[in-house]
Structure formats: structure tokens, C-alpha cells
Amino acid sequence: MLLYNSQVSGNCYKVRLLLAHLGIAYERQELSVSDRSNRPDVLGGLNPALRVPTLVLDDGRSLGESGAIIWYFGEGTRFVPDDPFERAQVLQWMFFEQYDHEPAIAVVRFWLAYSGRPREEFADRLDERVAAGYRALDALERRLEGRAWLVGDGMTLADIALYGYTHVAGEGGFELERYPAIRGWLDRVAAEPGHVPIDA
């Protein structure tokens, strides 16, 4: 099994984190997050969006999008609840991550820490994206107040999906000190057996 990966990508990290928890072996091929010139040649026949992560299964079938990949491997494990309502809640938080959280926090982090471009290039959009990131963090904090996990009584795919970029939000200048519930949750995720860091 081959994972087309970018090491600093939180989306790729979600896949690596789940596979680590499940003890599933795979190979990696690294692609740059900033130089995408070879994406059509490498991913053109595998993922129409030309994005990482893209996973190629042993039988040659390919799957893109981090949420789809972790759902594929999470089915039938402790990371996807049996209860239909809780399953829907996991999806709710995964959709929230991709619609509200990732487009703000991941984008600001990329601009400021990994794009290699001057801050001035993003000046007209930065304040709006930062504000959107804090709105997403506010929503996450409200959900986690008085709760150990986002859904149910244990870690699910919702936690894996949202951990990916939340735990590195500081690289985009987001101040997590103001979010005690989030910080406690980040510690719980990192303390789970099988956890691997983003740079592993």
C-alpha cells in the first residue's frame, strides 16, 4: 500500500495517525506542499484533484481525500461508533473540520510557515482567515467543555480529523492558551497508545 504524502500536511497526518493506531503498514512517497509541478504526472491517474493524501491500495485502486481514507480504514474499528446517531456526529465534526476549520487554520499556517512567500502577499486575506480560524476554535472549545472526546466516550475519527491541524495551529499564530478544553483534549489525543507525532 502506497501513501502519497506531504510530511507537514495535517491532512496527510490524519491518515498516518490512524494507520499507526491500527498497526497498518504502508509505504510513502513524498510530494512537496509548495511545488506542485509534478502533481499531474504523479497523481493524474489516481486522484482528479491532484491532492495529497492519495492512497493506492494493494489491489491498485486509489482513494483521495483524508476524510474518505480515514473512514475507509476506520469502519469496523473503535474509531467509528456503532450507534447511527454517533456515527452521524462523527461525520458532522469531520465535515466541520473540512468546511470551517481546515480552510482557515491550515491555510494561515501554510501561508505563514510553509509557503516561502512574504506575508505581504496574503495581507488582504489574512485577517479574514485568522478570524475564521478563531471562530472554528471557539466552536471546538464549546463542544469540548465538560467532554473528554468530541463524540461518545472514546477517541473517534472526529478527534483524529480535528487534531491534525489544531495541534499545529500555533505555527499559524493561533493562540491556543485561551482554550483550556482544547488543550486538555490535545493532551488526551497525544497520550493515546499508538500515537505518533506529525514529524514521524
PDB file of C-alpha atoms in Angstrom:
ATOM      1  CA  MET A   1       0.000   0.000   0.000  1.00  0.00           C
ATOM      2  CA  LEU A   2       1.406   3.388  -1.009  1.00  0.00           C
ATOM      3  CA  LEU A   3       0.593   6.768   0.520  1.00  0.00           C
ATOM      4  CA  TYR A   4       1.402   9.882  -1.459  1.00  0.00           C
ATOM      5  CA  ASN A   5       2.278  12.142   1.423  1.00  0.00           C
ATOM      6  CA  SER A   6       3.496  15.588   2.407  1.00  0.00           C
ATOM      7  CA  GLN A   7       5.058  15.392   5.835  1.00  0.00           C
ATOM      8  CA  VAL A   8       3.917  18.813   7.064  1.00  0.00           C
ATOM      9  CA  SER A   9       0.335  18.385   5.813  1.00  0.00           C
ATOM     10  CA  GLY A  10      -2.227  17.921   8.546  1.00  0.00           C
ATOM     11  CA  ASN A  11      -4.482  16.139   6.063  1.00  0.00           C
ATOM     12  CA  CYS A  12      -1.767  13.564   5.370  1.00  0.00           C
ATOM     13  CA  TYR A  13      -1.009  13.327   9.078  1.00  0.00           C
ATOM     14  CA  LYS A  14      -4.600  12.287   9.852  1.00  0.00           C
ATOM     15  CA  VAL A  15      -4.124   9.242   7.624  1.00  0.00           C
ATOM     16  CA  ARG A  16      -0.708   8.389   9.083  1.00  0.00           C
ATOM     17  CA  LEU A  17      -2.057   8.791  12.623  1.00  0.00           C
ATOM     18  CA  LEU A  18      -4.979   6.434  12.073  1.00  0.00           C
ATOM     19  CA  LEU A  19      -2.813   3.847  10.299  1.00  0.00           C
ATOM     20  CA  ALA A  20      -0.381   3.994  13.233  1.00  0.00           C
ATOM     21  CA  HIS A  21      -3.207   3.383  15.714  1.00  0.00           C
ATOM     22  CA  LEU A  22      -4.417   0.455  13.633  1.00  0.00           C
ATOM     23  CA  GLY A  23      -0.935  -1.006  13.086  1.00  0.00           C
ATOM     24  CA  ILE A  24      -1.310  -0.968   9.291  1.00  0.00           C
ATOM     25  CA  ALA A  25       1.926  -0.967   7.298  1.00  0.00           C
ATOM     26  CA  TYR A  26       2.356   1.182   4.198  1.00  0.00           C
ATOM     27  CA  GLU A  27       4.987   2.875   2.065  1.00  0.00           C
ATOM     28  CA  ARG A  28       5.248   6.603   1.463  1.00  0.00           C
ATOM     29  CA  GLN A  29       6.135   8.778  -1.479  1.00  0.00           C
ATOM     30  CA  GLU A  30       6.780  12.389  -0.546  1.00  0.00           C
ATOM     31  CA  LEU A  31       5.370  15.268  -2.581  1.00  0.00           C
ATOM     32  CA  SER A  32       6.041  18.943  -1.943  1.00  0.00           C
ATOM     33  CA  VAL A  33       3.315  21.130  -0.471  1.00  0.00           C
ATOM     34  CA  SER A  34       4.640  24.194  -2.286  1.00  0.00           C
ATOM     35  CA  ASP A  35       5.992  22.900  -5.624  1.00  0.00           C
ATOM     36  CA  ARG A  36       3.103  21.103  -7.263  1.00  0.00           C
ATOM     37  CA  SER A  37       4.523  20.995 -10.776  1.00  0.00           C
ATOM     38  CA  ASN A  38       4.841  17.204 -10.823  1.00  0.00           C
ATOM     39  CA  ARG A  39       1.357  16.503  -9.452  1.00  0.00           C
ATOM     40  CA  PRO A  40      -0.283  15.854 -12.860  1.00  0.00           C
ATOM     41  CA  ASP A  41       2.376  13.276 -13.763  1.00  0.00           C
ATOM     42  CA  VAL A  42       2.381  11.562 -10.367  1.00  0.00           C
ATOM     43  CA  LEU A  43      -1.275  11.775  -9.320  1.00  0.00           C
ATOM     44  CA  GLY A  44      -3.103  12.420 -12.589  1.00  0.00           C
ATOM     45  CA  GLY A  45      -4.404   8.872 -12.965  1.00  0.00           C
ATOM     46  CA  LEU A  46      -5.040   8.392  -9.248  1.00  0.00           C
ATOM     47  CA  ASN A  47      -6.774  11.498  -7.904  1.00  0.00           C
ATOM     48  CA  PRO A  48      -8.517  14.019 -10.177  1.00  0.00           C
ATOM     49  CA  ALA A  49      -7.986  16.765  -7.587  1.00  0.00           C
ATOM     50  CA  LEU A  50      -4.194  16.176  -7.666  1.00  0.00           C
ATOM     51  CA  ARG A  51      -4.070  16.457  -3.870  1.00  0.00           C
ATOM     52  CA  VAL A  52      -2.358  14.601  -1.089  1.00  0.00           C
ATOM     53  CA  PRO A  53      -3.075  12.417   0.679  1.00  0.00           C
ATOM     54  CA  THR A  54      -3.735   9.922  -2.081  1.00  0.00           C
ATOM     55  CA  LEU A  55      -3.597   6.261  -1.173  1.00  0.00           C
ATOM     56  CA  VAL A  56      -3.055   3.359  -3.563  1.00  0.00           C
ATOM     57  CA  LEU A  57      -4.308   0.061  -2.172  1.00  0.00           C
ATOM     58  CA  ASP A  58      -2.530  -3.233  -2.754  1.00  0.00           C
ATOM     59  CA  ASP A  59      -5.019  -4.098  -5.492  1.00  0.00           C
ATOM     60  CA  GLY A  60      -4.226  -0.871  -7.370  1.00  0.00           C
ATOM     61  CA  ARG A  61      -7.369   1.063  -6.508  1.00  0.00           C
ATOM     62  CA  SER A  62      -6.746   4.631  -5.367  1.00  0.00           C
ATOM     63  CA  LEU A  63      -8.509   6.818  -2.838  1.00  0.00           C
ATOM     64  CA  GLY A  64      -8.105  10.540  -2.213  1.00  0.00           C
ATOM     65  CA  GLU A  65      -9.268  12.997   0.456  1.00  0.00           C
ATOM     66  CA  SER A  66      -8.213  12.470   4.053  1.00  0.00           C
ATOM     67  CA  GLY A  67     -11.766  12.069   5.351  1.00  0.00           C
ATOM     68  CA  ALA A  68     -12.580   9.347   2.833  1.00  0.00           C
ATOM     69  CA  ILE A  69      -9.333   7.499   3.536  1.00  0.00           C
ATOM     70  CA  ILE A  70      -9.721   7.501   7.312  1.00  0.00           C
ATOM     71  CA  TRP A  71     -13.378   6.486   7.013  1.00  0.00           C
ATOM     72  CA  TYR A  72     -12.386   3.550   4.793  1.00  0.00           C
ATOM     73  CA  PHE A  73      -9.894   2.277   7.370  1.00  0.00           C
ATOM     74  CA  GLY A  74     -11.905   3.340  10.421  1.00  0.00           C
ATOM     75  CA  GLU A  75     -15.028   1.321   9.561  1.00  0.00           C
ATOM     76  CA  GLY A  76     -15.356  -1.647  11.911  1.00  0.00           C
ATOM     77  CA  THR A  77     -12.853  -0.256  14.424  1.00  0.00           C
ATOM     78  CA  ARG A  78     -13.205   1.568  17.739  1.00  0.00           C
ATOM     79  CA  PHE A  79     -12.819   4.863  15.888  1.00  0.00           C
ATOM     80  CA  VAL A  80     -16.288   4.654  14.277  1.00  0.00           C
ATOM     81  CA  PRO A  81     -19.209   4.213  16.718  1.00  0.00           C
ATOM     82  CA  ASP A  82     -21.839   1.525  16.188  1.00  0.00           C
ATOM     83  CA  ASP A  83     -24.701   3.843  17.121  1.00  0.00           C
ATOM     84  CA  PRO A  84     -26.133   5.523  13.976  1.00  0.00           C
ATOM     85  CA  PHE A  85     -26.543   8.920  15.643  1.00  0.00           C
ATOM     86  CA  GLU A  86     -22.990   8.910  16.989  1.00  0.00           C
ATOM     87  CA  ARG A  87     -21.715   7.848  13.556  1.00  0.00           C
ATOM     88  CA  ALA A  88     -23.521  10.845  12.076  1.00  0.00           C
ATOM     89  CA  GLN A  89     -21.978  13.080  14.750  1.00  0.00           C
ATOM     90  CA  VAL A  90     -18.508  11.857  13.781  1.00  0.00           C
ATOM     91  CA  LEU A  91     -19.268  12.827  10.195  1.00  0.00           C
ATOM     92  CA  GLN A  92     -20.667  16.168  11.368  1.00  0.00           C
ATOM     93  CA  TRP A  93     -17.342  17.055  13.008  1.00  0.00           C
ATOM     94  CA  MET A  94     -15.340  15.735  10.073  1.00  0.00           C
ATOM     95  CA  PHE A  95     -17.372  17.950   7.724  1.00  0.00           C
ATOM     96  CA  PHE A  96     -16.944  20.893  10.104  1.00  0.00           C
ATOM     97  CA  GLU A  97     -13.193  20.304  10.003  1.00  0.00           C
ATOM     98  CA  GLN A  98     -13.058  20.438   6.210  1.00  0.00           C
ATOM     99  CA  TYR A  99     -15.584  23.266   5.753  1.00  0.00           C
ATOM    100  CA  ASP A 100     -14.788  25.659   8.620  1.00  0.00           C
ATOM    101  CA  HIS A 101     -11.612  24.631  10.423  1.00  0.00           C
ATOM    102  CA  GLU A 102      -9.112  23.488   7.786  1.00  0.00           C
ATOM    103  CA  PRO A 103      -9.774  26.289   5.230  1.00  0.00           C
ATOM    104  CA  ALA A 104      -8.823  28.833   7.904  1.00  0.00           C
ATOM    105  CA  ILE A 105      -6.269  27.290  10.266  1.00  0.00           C
ATOM    106  CA  ALA A 106      -4.443  25.168   7.699  1.00  0.00           C
ATOM    107  CA  VAL A 107      -4.379  27.965   5.134  1.00  0.00           C
ATOM    108  CA  VAL A 108      -2.941  30.546   7.550  1.00  0.00           C
ATOM    109  CA  ARG A 109      -0.366  28.012   8.787  1.00  0.00           C
ATOM    110  CA  PHE A 110       0.679  27.260   5.212  1.00  0.00           C
ATOM    111  CA  TRP A 111       0.906  30.914   4.227  1.00  0.00           C
ATOM    112  CA  LEU A 112       2.998  31.927   7.222  1.00  0.00           C
ATOM    113  CA  ALA A 113       5.114  28.838   7.885  1.00  0.00           C
ATOM    114  CA  TYR A 114       5.490  26.838   4.673  1.00  0.00           C
ATOM    115  CA  SER A 115       4.733  28.848   1.539  1.00  0.00           C
ATOM    116  CA  GLY A 116       8.096  30.610   1.458  1.00  0.00           C
ATOM    117  CA  ARG A 117       6.329  33.771   0.322  1.00  0.00           C
ATOM    118  CA  PRO A 118       6.324  37.134   2.127  1.00  0.00           C
ATOM    119  CA  ARG A 119       3.457  37.905   4.495  1.00  0.00           C
ATOM    120  CA  GLU A 120       2.545  40.917   2.372  1.00  0.00           C
ATOM    121  CA  GLU A 121       1.267  38.619  -0.384  1.00  0.00           C
ATOM    122  CA  PHE A 122      -1.552  37.476   1.919  1.00  0.00           C
ATOM    123  CA  ALA A 123      -2.188  40.758   3.724  1.00  0.00           C
ATOM    124  CA  ASP A 124      -5.554  41.386   2.053  1.00  0.00           C
ATOM    125  CA  ARG A 125      -6.893  37.952   3.114  1.00  0.00           C
ATOM    126  CA  LEU A 126      -5.006  37.179   6.316  1.00  0.00           C
ATOM    127  CA  ASP A 127      -7.226  38.955   8.859  1.00  0.00           C
ATOM    128  CA  GLU A 128     -10.363  37.303   7.498  1.00  0.00           C
ATOM    129  CA  ARG A 129      -8.798  33.823   7.567  1.00  0.00           C
ATOM    130  CA  VAL A 130      -7.436  34.342  11.088  1.00  0.00           C
ATOM    131  CA  ALA A 131     -10.882  35.454  12.282  1.00  0.00           C
ATOM    132  CA  ALA A 132     -12.432  32.377  10.653  1.00  0.00           C
ATOM    133  CA  GLY A 133      -9.852  30.190  12.383  1.00  0.00           C
ATOM    134  CA  TYR A 134     -10.717  31.611  15.779  1.00  0.00           C
ATOM    135  CA  ARG A 135     -14.437  31.076  15.101  1.00  0.00           C
ATOM    136  CA  ALA A 136     -13.677  27.417  14.388  1.00  0.00           C
ATOM    137  CA  LEU A 137     -11.583  27.125  17.550  1.00  0.00           C
ATOM    138  CA  ASP A 138     -14.362  28.782  19.555  1.00  0.00           C
ATOM    139  CA  ALA A 139     -16.839  26.171  18.278  1.00  0.00           C
ATOM    140  CA  LEU A 140     -14.428  23.351  19.086  1.00  0.00           C
ATOM    141  CA  GLU A 141     -13.859  24.726  22.590  1.00  0.00           C
ATOM    142  CA  ARG A 142     -17.605  24.911  23.233  1.00  0.00           C
ATOM    143  CA  ARG A 143     -18.017  21.295  22.159  1.00  0.00           C
ATOM    144  CA  LEU A 144     -15.172  20.064  24.352  1.00  0.00           C
ATOM    145  CA  GLU A 145     -16.163  21.923  27.522  1.00  0.00           C
ATOM    146  CA  GLY A 146     -17.004  19.184  30.023  1.00  0.00           C
ATOM    147  CA  ARG A 147     -16.264  16.426  27.493  1.00  0.00           C
ATOM    148  CA  ALA A 148     -13.196  14.229  27.025  1.00  0.00           C
ATOM    149  CA  TRP A 149     -13.865  13.496  23.342  1.00  0.00           C
ATOM    150  CA  LEU A 150     -15.850  15.034  20.519  1.00  0.00           C
ATOM    151  CA  VAL A 151     -18.271  12.116  20.197  1.00  0.00           C
ATOM    152  CA  GLY A 152     -19.080   9.438  22.748  1.00  0.00           C
ATOM    153  CA  ASP A 153     -16.734   8.123  25.411  1.00  0.00           C
ATOM    154  CA  GLY A 154     -13.588   7.477  23.386  1.00  0.00           C
ATOM    155  CA  MET A 155     -11.450   8.794  20.576  1.00  0.00           C
ATOM    156  CA  THR A 156     -13.115   8.616  17.161  1.00  0.00           C
ATOM    157  CA  LEU A 157     -12.291   9.711  13.639  1.00  0.00           C
ATOM    158  CA  ALA A 158     -13.702  13.112  14.594  1.00  0.00           C
ATOM    159  CA  ASP A 159     -10.877  13.582  17.079  1.00  0.00           C
ATOM    160  CA  ILE A 160      -8.261  12.380  14.597  1.00  0.00           C
ATOM    161  CA  ALA A 161      -9.596  14.698  11.888  1.00  0.00           C
ATOM    162  CA  LEU A 162      -9.627  17.785  14.092  1.00  0.00           C
ATOM    163  CA  TYR A 163      -6.379  17.018  15.884  1.00  0.00           C
ATOM    164  CA  GLY A 164      -4.470  17.126  12.593  1.00  0.00           C
ATOM    165  CA  TYR A 165      -4.411  20.894  12.206  1.00  0.00           C
ATOM    166  CA  THR A 166      -5.479  22.021  15.693  1.00  0.00           C
ATOM    167  CA  HIS A 167      -2.324  20.765  17.376  1.00  0.00           C
ATOM    168  CA  VAL A 168      -0.118  22.777  14.976  1.00  0.00           C
ATOM    169  CA  ALA A 169      -2.340  25.885  14.882  1.00  0.00           C
ATOM    170  CA  GLY A 170       0.357  27.794  16.738  1.00  0.00           C
ATOM    171  CA  GLU A 171       2.516  27.625  13.602  1.00  0.00           C
ATOM    172  CA  GLY A 172      -0.058  29.929  12.033  1.00  0.00           C
ATOM    173  CA  GLY A 173      -0.009  32.280  15.002  1.00  0.00           C
ATOM    174  CA  PHE A 174      -3.215  30.993  16.611  1.00  0.00           C
ATOM    175  CA  GLU A 175      -3.077  31.304  20.391  1.00  0.00           C
ATOM    176  CA  LEU A 176      -4.312  28.086  21.990  1.00  0.00           C
ATOM    177  CA  GLU A 177      -3.607  29.359  25.518  1.00  0.00           C
ATOM    178  CA  ARG A 178      -7.113  30.832  25.600  1.00  0.00           C
ATOM    179  CA  TYR A 179      -8.684  27.382  25.013  1.00  0.00           C
ATOM    180  CA  PRO A 180      -8.327  25.148  28.098  1.00  0.00           C
ATOM    181  CA  ALA A 181     -10.751  22.491  26.876  1.00  0.00           C
ATOM    182  CA  ILE A 182      -8.936  22.196  23.554  1.00  0.00           C
ATOM    183  CA  ARG A 183      -5.544  21.994  25.262  1.00  0.00           C
ATOM    184  CA  GLY A 184      -6.742  19.214  27.553  1.00  0.00           C
ATOM    185  CA  TRP A 185      -8.161  17.333  24.569  1.00  0.00           C
ATOM    186  CA  LEU A 186      -4.904  17.710  22.626  1.00  0.00           C
ATOM    187  CA  ASP A 187      -3.074  16.168  25.572  1.00  0.00           C
ATOM    188  CA  ARG A 188      -5.523  13.248  25.680  1.00  0.00           C
ATOM    189  CA  VAL A 189      -5.145  12.536  21.963  1.00  0.00           C
ATOM    190  CA  ALA A 190      -1.350  12.621  22.234  1.00  0.00           C
ATOM    191  CA  ALA A 191      -1.437  10.272  25.237  1.00  0.00           C
ATOM    192  CA  GLU A 192      -3.400   7.549  23.436  1.00  0.00           C
ATOM    193  CA  PRO A 193      -1.444   4.312  22.881  1.00  0.00           C
ATOM    194  CA  GLY A 194      -0.169   4.143  19.306  1.00  0.00           C
ATOM    195  CA  HIS A 195       0.067   7.909  18.886  1.00  0.00           C
ATOM    196  CA  VAL A 196       2.716   9.247  16.511  1.00  0.00           C
ATOM    197  CA  PRO A 197       3.722  12.909  16.060  1.00  0.00           C
ATOM    198  CA  ILE A 198       3.318  14.778  12.796  1.00  0.00           C
ATOM    199  CA  ASP A 199       7.045  14.617  12.053  1.00  0.00           C
ATOM    200  CA  ALA A 200       7.271  10.835  12.443  1.00  0.00           C
TER     201      ALA A 200
END
